[in-house]
PDB file of C-alpha atoms and ligand atoms in Angstrom:
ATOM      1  CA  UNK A 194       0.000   0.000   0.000  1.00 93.00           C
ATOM      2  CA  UNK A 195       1.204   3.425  -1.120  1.00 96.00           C
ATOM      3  CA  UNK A 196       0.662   6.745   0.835  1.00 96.00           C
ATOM      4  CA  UNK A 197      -2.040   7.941  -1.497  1.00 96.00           C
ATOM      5  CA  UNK A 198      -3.749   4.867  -0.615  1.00 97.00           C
ATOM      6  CA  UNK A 199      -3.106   5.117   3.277  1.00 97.00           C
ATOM      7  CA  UNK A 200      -4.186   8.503   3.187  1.00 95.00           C
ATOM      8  CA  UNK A 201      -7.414   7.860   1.882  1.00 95.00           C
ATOM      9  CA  UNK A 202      -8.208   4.892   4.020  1.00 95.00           C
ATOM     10  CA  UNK A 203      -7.587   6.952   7.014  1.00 95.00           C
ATOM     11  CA  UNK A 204      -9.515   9.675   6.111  1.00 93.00           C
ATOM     12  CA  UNK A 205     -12.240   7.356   5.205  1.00 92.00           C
ATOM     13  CA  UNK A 206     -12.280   5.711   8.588  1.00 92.00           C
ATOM     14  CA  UNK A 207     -11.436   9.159  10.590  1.00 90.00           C
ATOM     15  CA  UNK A 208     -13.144  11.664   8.536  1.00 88.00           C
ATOM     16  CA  UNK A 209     -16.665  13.177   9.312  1.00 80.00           C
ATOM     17  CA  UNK A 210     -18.224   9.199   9.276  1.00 72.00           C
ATOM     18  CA  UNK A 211     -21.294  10.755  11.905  1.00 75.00           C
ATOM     19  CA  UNK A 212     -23.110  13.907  12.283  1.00 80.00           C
ATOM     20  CA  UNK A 213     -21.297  15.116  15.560  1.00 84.00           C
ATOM     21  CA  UNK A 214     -19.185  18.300  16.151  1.00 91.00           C
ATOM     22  CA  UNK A 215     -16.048  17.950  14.946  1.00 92.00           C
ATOM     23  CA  UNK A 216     -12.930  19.181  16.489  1.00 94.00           C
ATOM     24  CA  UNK A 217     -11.220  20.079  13.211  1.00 94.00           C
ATOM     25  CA  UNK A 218      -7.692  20.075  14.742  1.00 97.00           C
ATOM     26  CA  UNK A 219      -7.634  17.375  16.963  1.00 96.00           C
ATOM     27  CA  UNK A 220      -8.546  15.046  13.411  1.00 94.00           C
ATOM     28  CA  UNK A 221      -5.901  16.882  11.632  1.00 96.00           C
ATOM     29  CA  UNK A 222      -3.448  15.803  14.193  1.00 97.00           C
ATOM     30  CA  UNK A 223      -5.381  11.916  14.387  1.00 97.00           C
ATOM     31  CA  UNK A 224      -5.280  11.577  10.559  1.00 96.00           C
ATOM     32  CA  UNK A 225      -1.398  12.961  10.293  1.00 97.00           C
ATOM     33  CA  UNK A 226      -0.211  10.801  13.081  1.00 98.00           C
ATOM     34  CA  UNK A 227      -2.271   7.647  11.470  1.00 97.00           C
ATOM     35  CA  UNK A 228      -0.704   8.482   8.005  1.00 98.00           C
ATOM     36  CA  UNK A 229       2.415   8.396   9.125  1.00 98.00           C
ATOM     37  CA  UNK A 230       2.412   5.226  11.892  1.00 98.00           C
ATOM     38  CA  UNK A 231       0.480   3.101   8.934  1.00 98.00           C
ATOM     39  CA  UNK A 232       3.285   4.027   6.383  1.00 98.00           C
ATOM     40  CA  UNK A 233       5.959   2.951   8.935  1.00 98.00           C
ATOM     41  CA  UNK A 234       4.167  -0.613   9.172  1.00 98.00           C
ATOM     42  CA  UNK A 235       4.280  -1.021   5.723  1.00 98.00           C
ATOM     43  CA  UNK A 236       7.924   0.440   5.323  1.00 98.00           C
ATOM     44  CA  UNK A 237       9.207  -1.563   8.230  1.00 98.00           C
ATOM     45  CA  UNK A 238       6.867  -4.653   7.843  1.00 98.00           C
ATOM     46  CA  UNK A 239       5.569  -4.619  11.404  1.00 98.00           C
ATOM     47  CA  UNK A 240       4.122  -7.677  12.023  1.00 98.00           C
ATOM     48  CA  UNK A 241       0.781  -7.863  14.531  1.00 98.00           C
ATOM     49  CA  UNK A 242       3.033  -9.589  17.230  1.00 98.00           C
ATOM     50  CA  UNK A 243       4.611  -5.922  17.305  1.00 98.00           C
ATOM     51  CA  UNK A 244       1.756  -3.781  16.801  1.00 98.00           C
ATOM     52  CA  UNK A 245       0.161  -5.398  20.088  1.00 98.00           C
ATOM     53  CA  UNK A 246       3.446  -5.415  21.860  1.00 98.00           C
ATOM     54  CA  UNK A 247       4.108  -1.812  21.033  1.00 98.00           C
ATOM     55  CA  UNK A 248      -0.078  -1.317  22.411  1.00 98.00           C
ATOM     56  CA  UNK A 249       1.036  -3.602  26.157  1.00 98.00           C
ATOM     57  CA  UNK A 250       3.696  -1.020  26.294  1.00 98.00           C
ATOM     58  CA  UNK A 251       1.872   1.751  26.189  1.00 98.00           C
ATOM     59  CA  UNK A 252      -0.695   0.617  28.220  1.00 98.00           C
ATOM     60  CA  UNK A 253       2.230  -0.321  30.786  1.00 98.00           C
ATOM     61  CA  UNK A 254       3.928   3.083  30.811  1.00 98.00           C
ATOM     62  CA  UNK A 255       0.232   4.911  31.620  1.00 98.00           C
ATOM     63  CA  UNK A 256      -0.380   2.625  34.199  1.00 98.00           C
ATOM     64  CA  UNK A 257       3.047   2.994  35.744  1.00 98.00           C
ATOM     65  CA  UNK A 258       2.279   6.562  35.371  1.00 97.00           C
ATOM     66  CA  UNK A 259       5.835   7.253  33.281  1.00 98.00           C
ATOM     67  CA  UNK A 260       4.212   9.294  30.167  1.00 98.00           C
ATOM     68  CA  UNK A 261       6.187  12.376  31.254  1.00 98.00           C
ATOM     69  CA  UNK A 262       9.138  10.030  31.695  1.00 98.00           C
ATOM     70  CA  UNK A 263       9.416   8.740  28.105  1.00 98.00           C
ATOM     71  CA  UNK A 264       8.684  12.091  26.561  1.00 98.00           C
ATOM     72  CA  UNK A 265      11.603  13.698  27.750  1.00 98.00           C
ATOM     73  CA  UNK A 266      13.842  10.345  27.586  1.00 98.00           C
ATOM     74  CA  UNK A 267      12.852   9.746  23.726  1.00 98.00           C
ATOM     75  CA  UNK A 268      14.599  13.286  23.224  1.00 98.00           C
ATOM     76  CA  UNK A 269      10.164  15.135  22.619  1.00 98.00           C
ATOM     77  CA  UNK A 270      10.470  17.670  25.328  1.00 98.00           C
ATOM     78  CA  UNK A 271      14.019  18.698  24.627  1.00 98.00           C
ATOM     79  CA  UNK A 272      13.031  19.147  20.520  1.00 98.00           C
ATOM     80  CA  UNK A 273       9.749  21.281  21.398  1.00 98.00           C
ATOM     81  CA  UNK A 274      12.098  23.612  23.366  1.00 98.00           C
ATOM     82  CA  UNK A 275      14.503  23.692  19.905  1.00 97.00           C
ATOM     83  CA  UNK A 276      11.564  24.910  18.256  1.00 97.00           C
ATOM     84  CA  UNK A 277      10.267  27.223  20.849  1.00 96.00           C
ATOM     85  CA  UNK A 278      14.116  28.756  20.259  1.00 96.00           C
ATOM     86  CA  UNK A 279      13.558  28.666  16.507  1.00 96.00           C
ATOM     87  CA  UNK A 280      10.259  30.109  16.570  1.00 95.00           C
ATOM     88  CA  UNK A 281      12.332  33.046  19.136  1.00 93.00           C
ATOM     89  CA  UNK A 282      14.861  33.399  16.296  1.00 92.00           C
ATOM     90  CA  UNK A 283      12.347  33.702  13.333  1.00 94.00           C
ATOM     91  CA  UNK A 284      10.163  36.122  15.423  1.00 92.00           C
ATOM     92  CA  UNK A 285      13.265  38.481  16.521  1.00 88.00           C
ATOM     93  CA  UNK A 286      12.602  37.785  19.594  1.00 83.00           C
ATOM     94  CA  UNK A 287      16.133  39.267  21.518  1.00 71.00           C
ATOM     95  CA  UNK A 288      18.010  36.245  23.255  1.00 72.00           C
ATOM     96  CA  UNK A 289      20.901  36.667  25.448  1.00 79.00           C
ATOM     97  CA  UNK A 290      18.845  35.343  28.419  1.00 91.00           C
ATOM     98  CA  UNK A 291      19.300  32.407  30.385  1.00 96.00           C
ATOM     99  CA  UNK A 292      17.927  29.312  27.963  1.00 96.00           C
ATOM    100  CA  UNK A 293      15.125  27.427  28.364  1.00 97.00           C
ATOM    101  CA  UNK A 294      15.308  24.069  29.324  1.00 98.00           C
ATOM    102  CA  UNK A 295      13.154  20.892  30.071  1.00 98.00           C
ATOM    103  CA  UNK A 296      10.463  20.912  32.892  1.00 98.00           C
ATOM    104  CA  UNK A 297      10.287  17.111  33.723  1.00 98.00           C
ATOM    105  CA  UNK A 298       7.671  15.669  35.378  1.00 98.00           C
ATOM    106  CA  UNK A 299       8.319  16.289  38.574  1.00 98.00           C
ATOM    107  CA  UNK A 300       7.219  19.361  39.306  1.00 98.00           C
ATOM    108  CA  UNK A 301       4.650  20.337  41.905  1.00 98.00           C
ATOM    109  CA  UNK A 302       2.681  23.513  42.918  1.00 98.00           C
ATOM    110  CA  UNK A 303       2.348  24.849  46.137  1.00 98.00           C
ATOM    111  CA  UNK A 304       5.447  25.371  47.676  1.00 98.00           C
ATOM    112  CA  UNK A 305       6.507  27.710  50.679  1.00 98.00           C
ATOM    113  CA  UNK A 306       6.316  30.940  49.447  1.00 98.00           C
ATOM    114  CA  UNK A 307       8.914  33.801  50.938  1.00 97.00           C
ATOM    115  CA  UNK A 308      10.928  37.000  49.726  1.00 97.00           C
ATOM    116  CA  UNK A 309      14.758  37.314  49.360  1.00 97.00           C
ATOM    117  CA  UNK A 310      15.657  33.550  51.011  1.00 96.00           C
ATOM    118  CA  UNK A 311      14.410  30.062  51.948  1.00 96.00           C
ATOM    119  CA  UNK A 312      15.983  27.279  53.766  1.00 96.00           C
ATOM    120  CA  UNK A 313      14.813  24.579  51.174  1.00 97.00           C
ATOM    121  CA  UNK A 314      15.983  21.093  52.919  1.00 97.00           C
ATOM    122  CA  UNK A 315      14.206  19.966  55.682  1.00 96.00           C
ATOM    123  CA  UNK A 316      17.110  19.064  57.486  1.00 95.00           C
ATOM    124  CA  UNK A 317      16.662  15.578  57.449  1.00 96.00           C
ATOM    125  CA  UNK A 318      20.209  15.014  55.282  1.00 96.00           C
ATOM    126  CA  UNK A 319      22.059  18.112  56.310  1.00 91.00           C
ATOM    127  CA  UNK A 320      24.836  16.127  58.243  1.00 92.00           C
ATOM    128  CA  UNK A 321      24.962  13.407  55.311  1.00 94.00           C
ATOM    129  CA  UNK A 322      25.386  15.635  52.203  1.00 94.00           C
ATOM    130  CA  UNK A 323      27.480  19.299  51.545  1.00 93.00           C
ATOM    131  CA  UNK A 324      24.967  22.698  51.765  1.00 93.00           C
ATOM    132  CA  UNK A 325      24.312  24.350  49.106  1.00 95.00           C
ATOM    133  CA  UNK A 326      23.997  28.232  48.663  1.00 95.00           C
ATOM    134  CA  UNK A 327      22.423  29.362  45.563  1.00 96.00           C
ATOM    135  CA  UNK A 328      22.218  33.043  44.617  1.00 94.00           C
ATOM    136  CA  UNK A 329      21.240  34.744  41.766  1.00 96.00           C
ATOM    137  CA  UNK A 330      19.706  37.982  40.190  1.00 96.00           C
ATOM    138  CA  UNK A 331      16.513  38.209  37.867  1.00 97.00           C
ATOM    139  CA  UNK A 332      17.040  40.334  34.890  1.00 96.00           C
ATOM    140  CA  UNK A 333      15.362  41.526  31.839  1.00 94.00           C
ATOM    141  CA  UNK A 334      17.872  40.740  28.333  1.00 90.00           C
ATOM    142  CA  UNK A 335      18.941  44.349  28.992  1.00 90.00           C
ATOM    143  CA  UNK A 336      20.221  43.357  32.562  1.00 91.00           C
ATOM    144  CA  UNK A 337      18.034  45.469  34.366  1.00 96.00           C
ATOM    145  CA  UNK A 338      16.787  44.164  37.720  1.00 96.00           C
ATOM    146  CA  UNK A 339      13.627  42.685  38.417  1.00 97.00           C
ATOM    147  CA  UNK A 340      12.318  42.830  41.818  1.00 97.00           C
ATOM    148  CA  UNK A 341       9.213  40.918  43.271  1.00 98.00           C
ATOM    149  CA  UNK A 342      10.301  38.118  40.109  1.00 98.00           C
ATOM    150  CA  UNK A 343       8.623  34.925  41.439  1.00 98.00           C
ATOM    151  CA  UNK A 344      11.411  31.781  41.253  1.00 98.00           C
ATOM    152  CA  UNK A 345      10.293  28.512  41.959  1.00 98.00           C
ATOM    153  CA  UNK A 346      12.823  25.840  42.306  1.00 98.00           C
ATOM    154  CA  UNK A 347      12.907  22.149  43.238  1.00 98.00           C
ATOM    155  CA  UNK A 348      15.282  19.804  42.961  1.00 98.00           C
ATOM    156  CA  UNK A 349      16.461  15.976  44.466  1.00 98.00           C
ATOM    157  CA  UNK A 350      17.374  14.804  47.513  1.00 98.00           C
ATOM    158  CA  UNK A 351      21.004  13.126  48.217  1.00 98.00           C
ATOM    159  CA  UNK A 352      19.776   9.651  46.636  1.00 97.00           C
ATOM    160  CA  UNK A 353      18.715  11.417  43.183  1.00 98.00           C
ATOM    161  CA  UNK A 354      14.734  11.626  44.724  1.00 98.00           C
ATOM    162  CA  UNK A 355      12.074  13.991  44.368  1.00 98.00           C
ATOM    163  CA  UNK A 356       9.536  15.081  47.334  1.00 98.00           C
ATOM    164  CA  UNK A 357       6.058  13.778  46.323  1.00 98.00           C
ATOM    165  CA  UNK A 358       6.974  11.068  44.544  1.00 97.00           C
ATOM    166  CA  UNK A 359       9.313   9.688  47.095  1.00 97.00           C
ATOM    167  CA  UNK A 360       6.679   9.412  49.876  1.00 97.00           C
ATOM    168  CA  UNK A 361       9.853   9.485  52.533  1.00 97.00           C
ATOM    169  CA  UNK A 362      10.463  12.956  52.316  1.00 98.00           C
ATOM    170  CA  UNK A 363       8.230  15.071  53.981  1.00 97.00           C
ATOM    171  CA  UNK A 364       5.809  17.200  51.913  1.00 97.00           C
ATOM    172  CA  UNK A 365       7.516  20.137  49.667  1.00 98.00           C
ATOM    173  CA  UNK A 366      11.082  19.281  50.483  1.00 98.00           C
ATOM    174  CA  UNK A 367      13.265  20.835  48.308  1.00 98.00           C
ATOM    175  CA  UNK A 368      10.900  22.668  46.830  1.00 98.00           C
ATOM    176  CA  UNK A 369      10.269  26.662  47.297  1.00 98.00           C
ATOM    177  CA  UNK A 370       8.646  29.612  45.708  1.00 98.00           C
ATOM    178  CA  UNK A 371      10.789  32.597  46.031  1.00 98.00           C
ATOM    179  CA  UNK A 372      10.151  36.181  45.063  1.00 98.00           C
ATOM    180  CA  UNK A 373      13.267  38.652  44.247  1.00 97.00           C
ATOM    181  CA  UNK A 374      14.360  41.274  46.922  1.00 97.00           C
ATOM    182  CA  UNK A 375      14.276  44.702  45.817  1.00 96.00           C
ATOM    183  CA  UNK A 376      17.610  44.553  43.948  1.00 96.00           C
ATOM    184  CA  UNK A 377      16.467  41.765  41.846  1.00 97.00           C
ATOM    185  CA  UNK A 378      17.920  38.818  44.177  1.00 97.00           C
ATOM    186  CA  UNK A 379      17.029  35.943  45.734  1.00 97.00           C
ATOM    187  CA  UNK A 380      18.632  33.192  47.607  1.00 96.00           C
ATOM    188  CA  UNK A 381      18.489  29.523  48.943  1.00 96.00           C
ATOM    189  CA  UNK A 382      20.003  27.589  51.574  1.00 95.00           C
ATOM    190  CA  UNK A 383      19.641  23.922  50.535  1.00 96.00           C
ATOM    191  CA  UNK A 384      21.538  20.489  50.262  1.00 97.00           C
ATOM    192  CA  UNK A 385      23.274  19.429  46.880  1.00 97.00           C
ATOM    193  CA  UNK A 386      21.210  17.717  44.804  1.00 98.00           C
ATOM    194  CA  UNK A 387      21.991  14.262  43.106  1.00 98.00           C
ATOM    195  CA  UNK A 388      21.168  13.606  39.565  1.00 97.00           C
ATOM    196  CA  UNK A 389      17.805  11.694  39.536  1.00 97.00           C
ATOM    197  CA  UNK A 390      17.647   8.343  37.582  1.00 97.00           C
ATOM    198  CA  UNK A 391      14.805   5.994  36.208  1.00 98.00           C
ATOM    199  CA  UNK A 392      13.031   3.704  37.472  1.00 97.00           C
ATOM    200  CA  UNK A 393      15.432   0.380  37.023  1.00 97.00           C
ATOM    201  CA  UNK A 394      12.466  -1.943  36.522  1.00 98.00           C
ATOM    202  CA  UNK A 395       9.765   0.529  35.079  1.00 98.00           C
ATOM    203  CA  UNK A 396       8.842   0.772  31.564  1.00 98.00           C
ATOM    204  CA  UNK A 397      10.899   3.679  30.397  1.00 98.00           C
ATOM    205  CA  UNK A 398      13.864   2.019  31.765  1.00 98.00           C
ATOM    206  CA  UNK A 399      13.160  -1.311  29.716  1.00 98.00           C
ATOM    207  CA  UNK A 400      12.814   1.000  26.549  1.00 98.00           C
ATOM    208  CA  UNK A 401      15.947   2.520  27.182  1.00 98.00           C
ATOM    209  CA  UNK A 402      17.485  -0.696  28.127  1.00 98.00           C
ATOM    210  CA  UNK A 403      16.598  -2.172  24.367  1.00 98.00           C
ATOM    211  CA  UNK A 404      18.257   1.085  22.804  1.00 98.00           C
ATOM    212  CA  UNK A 405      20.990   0.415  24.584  1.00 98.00           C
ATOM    213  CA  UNK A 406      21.004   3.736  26.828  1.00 98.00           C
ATOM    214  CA  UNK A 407      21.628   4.983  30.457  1.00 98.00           C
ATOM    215  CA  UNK A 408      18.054   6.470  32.160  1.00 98.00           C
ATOM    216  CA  UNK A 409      20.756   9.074  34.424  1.00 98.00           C
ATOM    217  CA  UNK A 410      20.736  12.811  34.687  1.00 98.00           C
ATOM    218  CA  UNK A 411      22.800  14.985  36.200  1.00 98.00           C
ATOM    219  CA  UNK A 412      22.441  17.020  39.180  1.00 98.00           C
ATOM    220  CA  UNK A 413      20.286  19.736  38.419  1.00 98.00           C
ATOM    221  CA  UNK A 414      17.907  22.538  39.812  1.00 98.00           C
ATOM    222  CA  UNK A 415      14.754  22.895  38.230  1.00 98.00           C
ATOM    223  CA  UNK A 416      13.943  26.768  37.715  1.00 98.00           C
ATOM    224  CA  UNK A 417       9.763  28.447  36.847  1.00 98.00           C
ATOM    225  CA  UNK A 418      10.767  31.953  36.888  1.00 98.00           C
ATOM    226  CA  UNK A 419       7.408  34.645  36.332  1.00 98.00           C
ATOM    227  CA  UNK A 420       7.219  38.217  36.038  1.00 98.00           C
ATOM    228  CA  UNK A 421       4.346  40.646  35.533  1.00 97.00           C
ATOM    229  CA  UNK A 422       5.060  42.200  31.702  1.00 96.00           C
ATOM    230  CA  UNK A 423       7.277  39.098  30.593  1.00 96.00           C
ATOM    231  CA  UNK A 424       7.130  35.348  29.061  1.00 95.00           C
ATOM    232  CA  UNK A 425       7.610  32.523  31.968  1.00 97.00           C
ATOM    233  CA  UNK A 426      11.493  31.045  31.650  1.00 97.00           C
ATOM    234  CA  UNK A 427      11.287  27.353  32.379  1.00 98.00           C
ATOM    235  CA  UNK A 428      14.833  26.133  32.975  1.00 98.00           C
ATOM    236  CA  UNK A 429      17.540  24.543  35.045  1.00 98.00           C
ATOM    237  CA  UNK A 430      21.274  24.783  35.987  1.00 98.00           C
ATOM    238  CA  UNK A 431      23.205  21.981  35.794  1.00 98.00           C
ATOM    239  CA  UNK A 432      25.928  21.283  38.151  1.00 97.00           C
ATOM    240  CA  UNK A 433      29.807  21.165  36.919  1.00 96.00           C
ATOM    241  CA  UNK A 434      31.510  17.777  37.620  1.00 95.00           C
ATOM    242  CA  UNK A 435      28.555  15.340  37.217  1.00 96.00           C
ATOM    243  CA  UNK A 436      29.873  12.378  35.390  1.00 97.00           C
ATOM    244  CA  UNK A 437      25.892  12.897  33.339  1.00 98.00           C
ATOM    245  CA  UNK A 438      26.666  16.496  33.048  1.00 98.00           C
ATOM    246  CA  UNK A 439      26.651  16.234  29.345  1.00 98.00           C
ATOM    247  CA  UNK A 440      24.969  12.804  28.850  1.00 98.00           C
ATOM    248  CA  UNK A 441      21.508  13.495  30.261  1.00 98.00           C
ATOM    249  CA  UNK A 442      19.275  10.701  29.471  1.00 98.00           C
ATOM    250  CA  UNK A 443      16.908  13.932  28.935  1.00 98.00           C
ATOM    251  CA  UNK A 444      18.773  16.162  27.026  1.00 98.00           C
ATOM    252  CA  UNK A 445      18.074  19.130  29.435  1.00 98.00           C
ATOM    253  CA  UNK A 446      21.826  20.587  29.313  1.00 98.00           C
ATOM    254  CA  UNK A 447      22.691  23.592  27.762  1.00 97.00           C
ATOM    255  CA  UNK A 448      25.578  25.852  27.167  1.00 95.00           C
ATOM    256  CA  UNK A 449      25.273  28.421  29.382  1.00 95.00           C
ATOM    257  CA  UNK A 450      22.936  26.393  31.942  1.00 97.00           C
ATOM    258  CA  UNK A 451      25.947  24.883  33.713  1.00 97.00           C
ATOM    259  CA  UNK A 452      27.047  26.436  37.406  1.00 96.00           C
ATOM    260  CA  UNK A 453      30.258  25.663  39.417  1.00 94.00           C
ATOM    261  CA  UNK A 454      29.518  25.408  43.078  1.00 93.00           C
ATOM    262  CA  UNK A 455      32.829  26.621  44.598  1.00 89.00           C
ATOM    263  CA  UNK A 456      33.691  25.892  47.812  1.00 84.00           C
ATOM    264  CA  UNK A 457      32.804  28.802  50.742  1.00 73.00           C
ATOM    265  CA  UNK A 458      36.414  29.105  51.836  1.00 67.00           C
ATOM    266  CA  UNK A 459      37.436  29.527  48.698  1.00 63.00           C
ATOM    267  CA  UNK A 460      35.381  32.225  48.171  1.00 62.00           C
ATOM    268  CA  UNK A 461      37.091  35.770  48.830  1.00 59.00           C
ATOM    269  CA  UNK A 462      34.981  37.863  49.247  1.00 61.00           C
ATOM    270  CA  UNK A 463      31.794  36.383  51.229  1.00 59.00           C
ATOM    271  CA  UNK A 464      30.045  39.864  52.180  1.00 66.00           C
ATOM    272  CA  UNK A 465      29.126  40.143  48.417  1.00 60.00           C
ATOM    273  CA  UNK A 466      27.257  36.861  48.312  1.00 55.00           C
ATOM    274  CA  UNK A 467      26.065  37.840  52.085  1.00 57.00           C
ATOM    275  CA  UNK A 468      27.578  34.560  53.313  1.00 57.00           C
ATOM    276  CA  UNK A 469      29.277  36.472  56.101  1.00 58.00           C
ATOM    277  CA  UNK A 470      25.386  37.109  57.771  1.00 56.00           C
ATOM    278  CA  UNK A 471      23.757  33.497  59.300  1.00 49.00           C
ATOM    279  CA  UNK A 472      20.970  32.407  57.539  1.00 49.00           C
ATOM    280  CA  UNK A 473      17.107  33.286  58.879  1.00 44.00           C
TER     281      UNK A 473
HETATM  282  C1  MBD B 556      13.898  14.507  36.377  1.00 89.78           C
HETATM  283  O1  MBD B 556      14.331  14.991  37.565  1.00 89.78           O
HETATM  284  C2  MBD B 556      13.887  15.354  35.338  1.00 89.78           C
HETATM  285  O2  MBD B 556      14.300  16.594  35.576  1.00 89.78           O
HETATM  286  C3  MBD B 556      13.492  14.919  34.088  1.00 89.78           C
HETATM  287  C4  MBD B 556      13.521  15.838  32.932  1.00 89.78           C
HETATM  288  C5  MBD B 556      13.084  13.635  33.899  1.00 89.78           C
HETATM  289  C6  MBD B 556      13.076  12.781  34.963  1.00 89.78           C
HETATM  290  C7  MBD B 556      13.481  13.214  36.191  1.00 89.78           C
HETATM  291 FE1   FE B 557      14.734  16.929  37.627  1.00 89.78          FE
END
């Protein structure tokens, strides 16, 4: 069977067959996606053994609730935000910014909300795994400030695990809203984060496994950052040193997305980064 002839057997099976309301985009989408997976039976001779296969899978990953697993391991979230760049590019959009990067699925709404600083770990690791101090600034592309910026992080625990979905940690660990100071800043006292990795017996994992790829990413900090009068920024920073740093199993690394956490005796001069005041 040729395309012309898969094309019109789809549309004859998808295509306005009752009298209901039709959501004209949605069947676009059905009869594109149809199109295309019937050609690649044909072209690849995919017997029915497959086909149901492929269907268990799928039915496996909902049900092990790893959807927005796959997506970003089989590269989809990473290429949307390539576009999303593209689309800047053709628009003339100014970059310069920090880049967008991946959400996951791991976010979750609702953290403690403060201004300026949170203490983000619970304490519950602090004499297991190094502190760490993250400060930054909220700018326009210009550089100018922007105060009362709302940054929500979140980020893993010592064993690569998220709060939520590791029902050991106690409710928002690691996870904090905070709105910039009046010079644009913010800051967070919290525990270094290991990079999270798949579930070793889950379905995403057994994909990967038959691809012959690692499920690992590298320590990371997950970043929603909103302002009144601009676009949301979904990114990340990625910690220096990670043996994943550039191997993510979710292609969420970028150039310019990677941070160096120096160590605070090293650092000269600690009144700038207000190190030299405890923490509330
Ligand atoms: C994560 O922590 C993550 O950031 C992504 C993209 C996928 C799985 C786990
Ligand atoms: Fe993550």
């Amino acid at each position: 069977m040729n395309r012309q002839e898969i094309d019109a057997l789809v549309k004859k099976m998808n295509v306005n067959t009752a009298t209901g309301e039709v959501d004209a985009r949605v069947q676009e989408i059905v009869v594109r996606l149809l199109g295309d997976l019937f050609e690649a039976i044909v072209d690849l001779n995919i017997t029915q053994t497959e086909l149901w296969k492929g269907m268990e899978y799928l039915s496996d990953l909902g049900q092990a609730n790893e959807v927005g697993l796959l997506v970003p391991g089989l590269g989809l979230e990473h290429f949307m935000d390539l576009l999303e760049d593209e689309k800047d590019r053709q628009a003339g959009v100014e970059q310069g910014g920090t880049p967008r990067t991946i959400e996951g699925p791991l976010y979750v709404a609702g953290a403690p909300e403060s201004v300026g600083f949170a203490r983000m770990d619970d304490g519950s690791e602090s004499d297991k795994i190094d502190t760490l101090i993250i400060e930054g600034v909220v700018t326009d592309v210009d550089g100018n400030i922007v105060p009362n910026a709302k940054v929500e992080m979140w980020h893993a625990n010592g064993q690569g695990n998220y709060s939520f979905f590791d029902k050991s940690q106690s409710d928002f660990n690691l996870r904090r809203t905070i709105y910039t100071d009046e010079n644009g800043r913010y800051r967070a006292q919290t525990t270094m984060p290991v990079g999270y990795g798949c579930p070793p017996n889950g379905p995403t994992q057994a994909l990967l496994d038959k691809l012959g790829r690692h499920g690992q990413r590298p320590s990371h900090v997950h970043y929603f950052i909103t302002a009144d009068g601009f676009r949301k920024l979904t990114t990340q920073f990625n910690i220096e040193g990670d043996k994943y740093l550039w191997d993510d199993f979710a292609f969420g690394t970028r150039e310019g997305l990677v941070a160096v956490a120096t160590d605070k005796s090293s650092v000269q001069d600690l009144a700038k980064y207000g190190l030299d005041k405890p923490f509330k």
